[in-house]
mmCIF file of C-alpha atoms in Angstrom:
data_model
loop_
_atom_site.group_PDB
_atom_site.id
_atom_site.type_symbol
_atom_site.label_atom_id
_atom_site.label_comp_id
_atom_site.label_asym_id
_atom_site.label_seq_id
_atom_site.Cartn_x
_atom_site.Cartn_y
_atom_site.Cartn_z
ATOM 1 C CA MET A 1 -0.076 0.077 0.065
ATOM 2 C CA ARG A 2 1.136 3.624 -0.586
ATOM 3 C CA ILE A 3 -0.139 6.385 1.382
ATOM 4 C CA ASP A 4 0.462 9.960 0.195
ATOM 5 C CA ILE A 5 0.013 12.574 3.001
ATOM 6 C CA LEU A 6 -0.657 16.395 2.083
ATOM 7 C CA THR A 7 0.343 18.314 5.233
ATOM 8 C CA LEU A 8 1.657 21.951 6.165
ATOM 9 C CA PHE A 9 3.793 20.418 8.846
ATOM 10 C CA PRO A 10 5.658 17.179 7.462
ATOM 11 C CA GLU A 11 7.832 17.028 10.800
ATOM 12 C CA MET A 12 4.985 16.140 12.701
ATOM 13 C CA PHE A 13 4.746 12.495 11.154
ATOM 14 C CA GLU A 14 8.516 11.730 11.559
ATOM 15 C CA GLY A 15 8.167 10.281 14.931
ATOM 16 C CA ILE A 16 4.771 8.434 14.468
ATOM 17 C CA LEU A 17 5.470 7.004 11.219
ATOM 18 C CA ASN A 18 8.930 5.683 12.207
ATOM 19 C CA THR A 19 8.054 3.979 15.230
ATOM 20 C CA SER A 20 6.339 0.667 16.236
ATOM 21 C CA ILE A 21 3.943 -0.930 13.916
ATOM 22 C CA LEU A 22 3.984 1.757 11.184
ATOM 23 C CA LYS A 23 7.814 1.319 10.913
ATOM 24 C CA ARG A 24 7.657 -2.193 10.787
ATOM 25 C CA ALA A 25 5.353 -2.270 7.826
ATOM 26 C CA GLN A 26 7.723 0.086 6.006
ATOM 27 C CA ASP A 27 10.666 -1.997 7.002
ATOM 28 C CA LYS A 28 8.775 -5.010 5.417
ATOM 29 C CA GLY A 29 7.951 -3.161 2.353
ATOM 30 C CA ILE A 30 4.378 -3.360 2.825
ATOM 31 C CA VAL A 31 3.529 0.011 3.294
ATOM 32 C CA HIS A 32 5.213 3.072 1.991
ATOM 33 C CA PHE A 33 4.307 6.666 3.243
ATOM 34 C CA PHE A 34 5.102 9.872 1.266
ATOM 35 C CA LEU A 35 4.935 13.328 2.753
ATOM 36 C CA HIS A 36 4.245 16.271 0.768
ATOM 37 C CA ASN A 37 4.648 19.863 1.842
ATOM 38 C CA ILE A 38 1.699 21.816 0.618
ATOM 39 C CA ARG A 39 3.974 24.934 0.597
ATOM 40 C CA ASP A 40 6.085 23.337 -1.842
ATOM 41 C CA TYR A 41 3.357 24.027 -4.488
ATOM 42 C CA SER A 42 2.963 27.457 -3.691
ATOM 43 C CA THR A 43 3.595 30.131 -6.490
ATOM 44 C CA ASP A 44 4.025 32.798 -3.990
ATOM 45 C CA LYS A 45 7.802 34.090 -3.470
ATOM 46 C CA HIS A 46 6.952 33.449 0.357
ATOM 47 C CA ARG A 47 5.363 30.377 0.086
ATOM 48 C CA HIS A 48 2.125 31.634 1.345
ATOM 49 C CA VAL A 49 -0.685 29.098 1.334
ATOM 50 C CA ASP A 50 -3.832 30.707 3.031
ATOM 51 C CA ASP A 51 -5.599 33.768 2.472
ATOM 52 C CA TYR A 52 -8.645 35.678 4.290
ATOM 53 C CA PRO A 53 -12.137 34.077 3.823
ATOM 54 C CA PHE A 54 -14.735 35.835 1.718
ATOM 55 C CA GLY A 55 -17.641 36.750 3.615
ATOM 56 C CA GLY A 56 -15.778 38.334 6.546
ATOM 57 C CA GLU A 57 -15.243 35.365 8.865
ATOM 58 C CA SER A 58 -12.435 35.056 11.093
ATOM 59 C CA GLY A 59 -9.384 32.715 10.514
ATOM 60 C CA MET A 60 -7.723 32.078 7.317
ATOM 61 C CA VAL A 61 -8.413 29.491 4.630
ATOM 62 C CA LEU A 62 -5.968 27.479 2.693
ATOM 63 C CA LYS A 63 -5.915 28.496 -0.876
ATOM 64 C CA ILE A 64 -7.041 26.070 -3.428
ATOM 65 C CA GLU A 65 -3.913 26.452 -6.083
ATOM 66 C CA PRO A 66 -1.354 24.616 -4.154
ATOM 67 C CA ILE A 67 -3.368 21.972 -3.005
ATOM 68 C CA ALA A 68 -4.992 21.408 -6.404
ATOM 69 C CA ALA A 69 -1.510 21.236 -7.849
ATOM 70 C CA CYS A 70 -0.190 18.843 -5.607
ATOM 71 C CA ILE A 71 -3.157 16.442 -5.928
ATOM 72 C CA GLU A 72 -3.093 16.723 -9.792
ATOM 73 C CA LYS A 73 0.400 15.924 -9.951
ATOM 74 C CA LEU A 74 0.127 12.744 -7.656
ATOM 75 C CA LYS A 75 -3.085 11.848 -9.649
ATOM 76 C CA ALA A 76 -0.951 11.985 -12.907
ATOM 77 C CA GLU A 77 1.456 9.661 -11.538
ATOM 78 C CA ARG A 78 -1.152 6.775 -10.297
ATOM 79 C CA THR A 79 -4.658 5.732 -9.582
ATOM 80 C CA TYR A 80 -5.739 6.572 -5.858
ATOM 81 C CA GLN A 81 -9.009 4.703 -4.655
ATOM 82 C CA GLU A 82 -9.570 7.247 -2.105
ATOM 83 C CA ILE A 83 -8.643 10.838 -1.655
ATOM 84 C CA ILE A 84 -9.613 11.649 2.048
ATOM 85 C CA PHE A 85 -9.900 15.013 3.709
ATOM 86 C CA LEU A 86 -9.505 14.899 7.452
ATOM 87 C CA THR A 87 -12.240 17.021 8.781
ATOM 88 C CA PRO A 88 -14.684 17.454 11.867
ATOM 89 C CA ASP A 89 -17.643 17.406 9.655
ATOM 90 C CA GLY A 90 -16.881 13.832 8.111
ATOM 91 C CA GLN A 91 -18.016 10.625 8.618
ATOM 92 C CA GLN A 92 -16.597 9.405 11.923
ATOM 93 C CA LEU A 93 -13.881 6.841 11.697
ATOM 94 C CA ASN A 94 -14.956 3.477 12.565
ATOM 95 C CA GLN A 95 -13.420 -0.089 12.364
ATOM 96 C CA SER A 96 -15.309 -0.730 8.990
ATOM 97 C CA ILE A 97 -14.078 2.349 7.471
ATOM 98 C CA ALA A 98 -10.317 1.093 8.477
ATOM 99 C CA ASN A 99 -11.135 -2.501 7.091
ATOM 100 C CA ARG A 100 -11.996 -1.085 3.880
ATOM 101 C CA LEU A 101 -9.175 1.307 3.483
ATOM 102 C CA SER A 102 -6.745 -1.412 4.281
ATOM 103 C CA MET A 103 -7.635 -3.248 1.180
ATOM 104 C CA HIS A 104 -6.769 -0.404 -1.176
ATOM 105 C CA GLU A 105 -3.386 0.251 -3.176
ATOM 106 C CA ASN A 106 -3.222 3.781 -2.911
ATOM 107 C CA ILE A 107 -4.734 6.419 -0.809
ATOM 108 C CA MET A 108 -4.219 9.945 -0.249
ATOM 109 C CA LEU A 109 -4.777 12.000 3.200
ATOM 110 C CA LEU A 110 -5.141 15.730 3.013
ATOM 111 C CA CYS A 111 -4.551 17.584 6.289
ATOM 112 C CA GLY A 112 -6.427 21.089 6.508
ATOM 113 C CA HIS A 113 -5.300 23.815 8.942
ATOM 114 C CA TYR A 114 -6.409 26.920 10.211
ATOM 115 C CA LYS A 115 -10.015 27.739 9.244
ATOM 116 C CA GLY A 116 -10.080 24.982 6.649
ATOM 117 C CA ILE A 117 -9.516 24.625 2.939
ATOM 118 C CA ASP A 118 -11.208 26.156 0.183
ATOM 119 C CA GLU A 119 -14.272 24.479 -0.562
ATOM 120 C CA ARG A 120 -13.767 23.782 -4.164
ATOM 121 C CA ILE A 121 -10.987 21.452 -3.295
ATOM 122 C CA ARG A 122 -13.757 19.202 -1.562
ATOM 123 C CA GLU A 123 -15.818 19.450 -4.509
ATOM 124 C CA LEU A 124 -13.492 18.862 -7.264
ATOM 125 C CA PHE A 125 -11.001 16.119 -5.479
ATOM 126 C CA ILE A 126 -12.084 14.660 -2.340
ATOM 127 C CA THR A 127 -13.841 11.256 -2.543
ATOM 128 C CA LYS A 128 -14.052 10.796 1.259
ATOM 129 C CA GLU A 129 -14.342 12.704 4.265
ATOM 130 C CA ILE A 130 -13.276 11.666 7.830
ATOM 131 C CA SER A 131 -13.739 12.763 11.323
ATOM 132 C CA ILE A 132 -12.083 11.359 14.292
ATOM 133 C CA GLY A 133 -14.662 12.670 16.784
ATOM 134 C CA ASP A 134 -17.031 15.534 17.847
ATOM 135 C CA TYR A 135 -14.150 17.886 18.671
ATOM 136 C CA VAL A 136 -11.733 20.027 16.998
ATOM 137 C CA VAL A 137 -7.873 19.783 16.780
ATOM 138 C CA SER A 138 -5.748 22.313 15.437
ATOM 139 C CA GLY A 139 -5.094 20.578 12.028
ATOM 140 C CA GLY A 140 -5.479 17.464 10.294
ATOM 141 C CA GLU A 141 -1.985 15.816 10.902
ATOM 142 C CA LEU A 142 -3.127 13.819 14.297
ATOM 143 C CA PRO A 143 -6.366 12.503 12.643
ATOM 144 C CA ALA A 144 -4.184 11.441 9.673
ATOM 145 C CA ALA A 145 -1.691 9.636 11.707
ATOM 146 C CA ILE A 146 -4.591 7.972 13.479
ATOM 147 C CA VAL A 147 -6.100 6.795 10.191
ATOM 148 C CA CYS A 148 -2.830 5.464 9.051
ATOM 149 C CA ASP A 149 -2.213 3.491 12.418
ATOM 150 C CA ALA A 150 -5.748 1.835 12.435
ATOM 151 C CA VAL A 151 -5.589 0.980 8.600
ATOM 152 C CA VAL A 152 -1.848 -0.402 8.517
ATOM 153 C CA ARG A 153 -2.352 -2.627 11.280
ATOM 154 C CA LEU A 154 -4.936 -4.696 9.381
ATOM 155 C CA ILE A 155 -2.870 -5.183 6.466
ATOM 156 C CA PRO A 156 -1.753 -8.936 5.900
ATOM 157 C CA GLY A 157 1.905 -9.257 7.370
ATOM 158 C CA VAL A 158 1.961 -6.100 9.273
ATOM 159 C CA LEU A 159 1.363 -7.731 12.693
ATOM 160 C CA ASN A 160 3.351 -10.790 13.929
ATOM 161 C CA ASP A 161 0.210 -12.560 14.798
ATOM 162 C CA GLU A 162 -2.477 -11.638 11.970
ATOM 163 C CA THR A 163 -5.125 -13.115 14.013
ATOM 164 C CA SER A 164 -4.750 -10.656 16.641
ATOM 165 C CA ALA A 165 -6.426 -7.722 14.568
ATOM 166 C CA LEU A 166 -9.499 -9.932 14.352
ATOM 167 C CA SER A 167 -10.211 -9.804 18.158
ATOM 168 C CA ASP A 168 -9.644 -5.839 18.435
ATOM 169 C CA SER A 169 -12.526 -3.928 19.889
ATOM 170 C CA PHE A 170 -15.184 -2.992 17.242
ATOM 171 C CA GLN A 171 -14.122 -5.816 14.817
ATOM 172 C CA TYR A 172 -17.648 -7.419 15.165
ATOM 173 C CA GLU A 173 -19.330 -4.430 16.510
ATOM 174 C CA LEU A 174 -18.448 -5.583 19.890
ATOM 175 C CA LEU A 175 -15.868 -4.125 22.570
ATOM 176 C CA SER A 176 -13.121 -6.599 23.333
ATOM 177 C CA SER A 177 -13.206 -9.020 26.010
ATOM 178 C CA PRO A 178 -10.987 -8.757 29.233
ATOM 179 C CA VAL A 179 -7.412 -9.872 28.835
ATOM 180 C CA TYR A 180 -5.157 -11.491 31.445
ATOM 181 C CA THR A 181 -1.392 -12.381 31.854
ATOM 182 C CA ARG A 182 1.050 -13.889 34.526
ATOM 183 C CA PRO A 183 0.751 -13.847 37.624
ATOM 184 C CA TYR A 184 -2.409 -16.145 38.014
ATOM 185 C CA ASP A 185 -2.959 -14.664 41.471
ATOM 186 C CA TYR A 186 -2.262 -11.017 42.310
ATOM 187 C CA LYS A 187 -3.041 -10.293 45.802
ATOM 188 C CA GLY A 188 -6.172 -12.665 45.777
ATOM 189 C CA HIS A 189 -7.319 -11.375 42.423
ATOM 190 C CA CYS A 190 -7.277 -14.513 40.219
ATOM 191 C CA VAL A 191 -7.348 -14.923 36.682
ATOM 192 C CA PRO A 192 -10.707 -16.730 35.726
ATOM 193 C CA ASP A 193 -10.114 -20.464 35.463
ATOM 194 C CA VAL A 194 -11.824 -20.953 32.092
ATOM 195 C CA LEU A 195 -8.758 -19.121 30.612
ATOM 196 C CA LEU A 196 -6.640 -21.920 32.104
ATOM 197 C CA SER A 197 -8.773 -24.690 30.865
ATOM 198 C CA GLY A 198 -7.563 -25.624 27.634
ATOM 199 C CA ASN A 199 -10.719 -25.946 26.434
ATOM 200 C CA GLU A 200 -10.854 -23.469 23.364
ATOM 201 C CA LYS A 201 -14.702 -23.930 22.729
ATOM 202 C CA LEU A 202 -15.427 -22.714 26.348
ATOM 203 C CA ILE A 203 -12.642 -20.208 26.336
ATOM 204 C CA ASN A 204 -14.235 -18.552 23.131
ATOM 205 C CA GLU A 205 -17.909 -18.753 24.431
ATOM 206 C CA TRP A 206 -16.461 -16.852 27.675
ATOM 207 C CA LYS A 207 -14.794 -14.191 25.422
ATOM 208 C CA PHE A 208 -17.968 -13.533 23.637
ATOM 209 C CA GLN A 209 -20.181 -13.273 26.556
ATOM 210 C CA LYS A 210 -17.736 -10.997 28.167
ATOM 211 C CA ALA A 211 -17.314 -8.864 25.265
ATOM 212 C CA LEU A 212 -21.403 -8.612 24.884
ATOM 213 C CA GLU A 213 -21.383 -8.018 28.350
ATOM 214 C CA ARG A 214 -18.765 -4.940 28.236
ATOM 215 C CA THR A 215 -20.686 -3.777 25.059
ATOM 216 C CA LYS A 216 -23.893 -3.573 26.763
ATOM 217 C CA GLU A 217 -22.681 -1.880 29.641
ATOM 218 C CA ARG A 218 -20.256 0.826 28.017
ATOM 219 C CA ARG A 219 -21.320 1.269 24.376
ATOM 220 C CA PRO A 220 -24.918 -0.037 23.692
ATOM 221 C CA ASP A 221 -25.194 1.982 20.813
ATOM 222 C CA LEU A 222 -22.813 -0.566 18.898
ATOM 223 C CA LEU A 223 -25.567 -3.149 19.555
ATOM 224 C CA ALA A 224 -28.307 -0.812 18.398
ATOM 225 C CA ASN A 225 -26.572 0.020 15.049
ATOM 226 C CA GLU A 226 -25.956 -3.809 14.398
ATOM 227 C CA ILE A 227 -29.615 -4.290 14.755
ATOM 228 C CA LYS A 228 -30.517 -1.438 12.728
ATOM 229 C CA GLU A 229 -28.036 -2.645 9.874
ATOM 230 C CA GLU A 230 -29.699 -6.302 10.101
ATOM 231 C CA ASN A 231 -33.059 -4.725 9.807
ATOM 232 C CA GLU A 232 -32.262 -2.557 6.433
#
């Protein structure tokens, strides 16, 4: 997979992309990240990429020309299955979206900043808009990093144990079940005996039941969404 990231602050990604799972994916040649500084596509001698918004609002807006120039250059070189804009008013990121994105060959992530981007970029180029939650952060860089991590870990070969991702929270509209490790007994608090039984059927039933209980308690909306989708 190739992931191109358009940003005003490529340095924000240096630590994130070169650590842990994302670094491992690159070392294995499974994923390739390319950072593009939007300022490099500005024709302004001072490399300005923003301007005041029409209509008199406060703040600054990223201009259309440098972003369009970067996107058009990349699109001329290869086909992108998705060109994604990270924005608070996009579709909220969930496991289903991450699963679908992980099957693509090339995706592009556009990080906004300041007041936002010229709306015509969204109209002309963007194929998907993603939010990481109902709150505002300073720019699209952190949301883009979250998308990268959520997607890349699902690609076969990235994790040492490929079945691990299948038991993650939200993978089946359920939160994950509790997990335990040594010691068996910590100050009288013991690991459930079923997990030590060696009976795979009983262990899986216990995990499912605990996942269901936890989801009902903490995120009943997930179960409501599943029922709604089944009835549609």
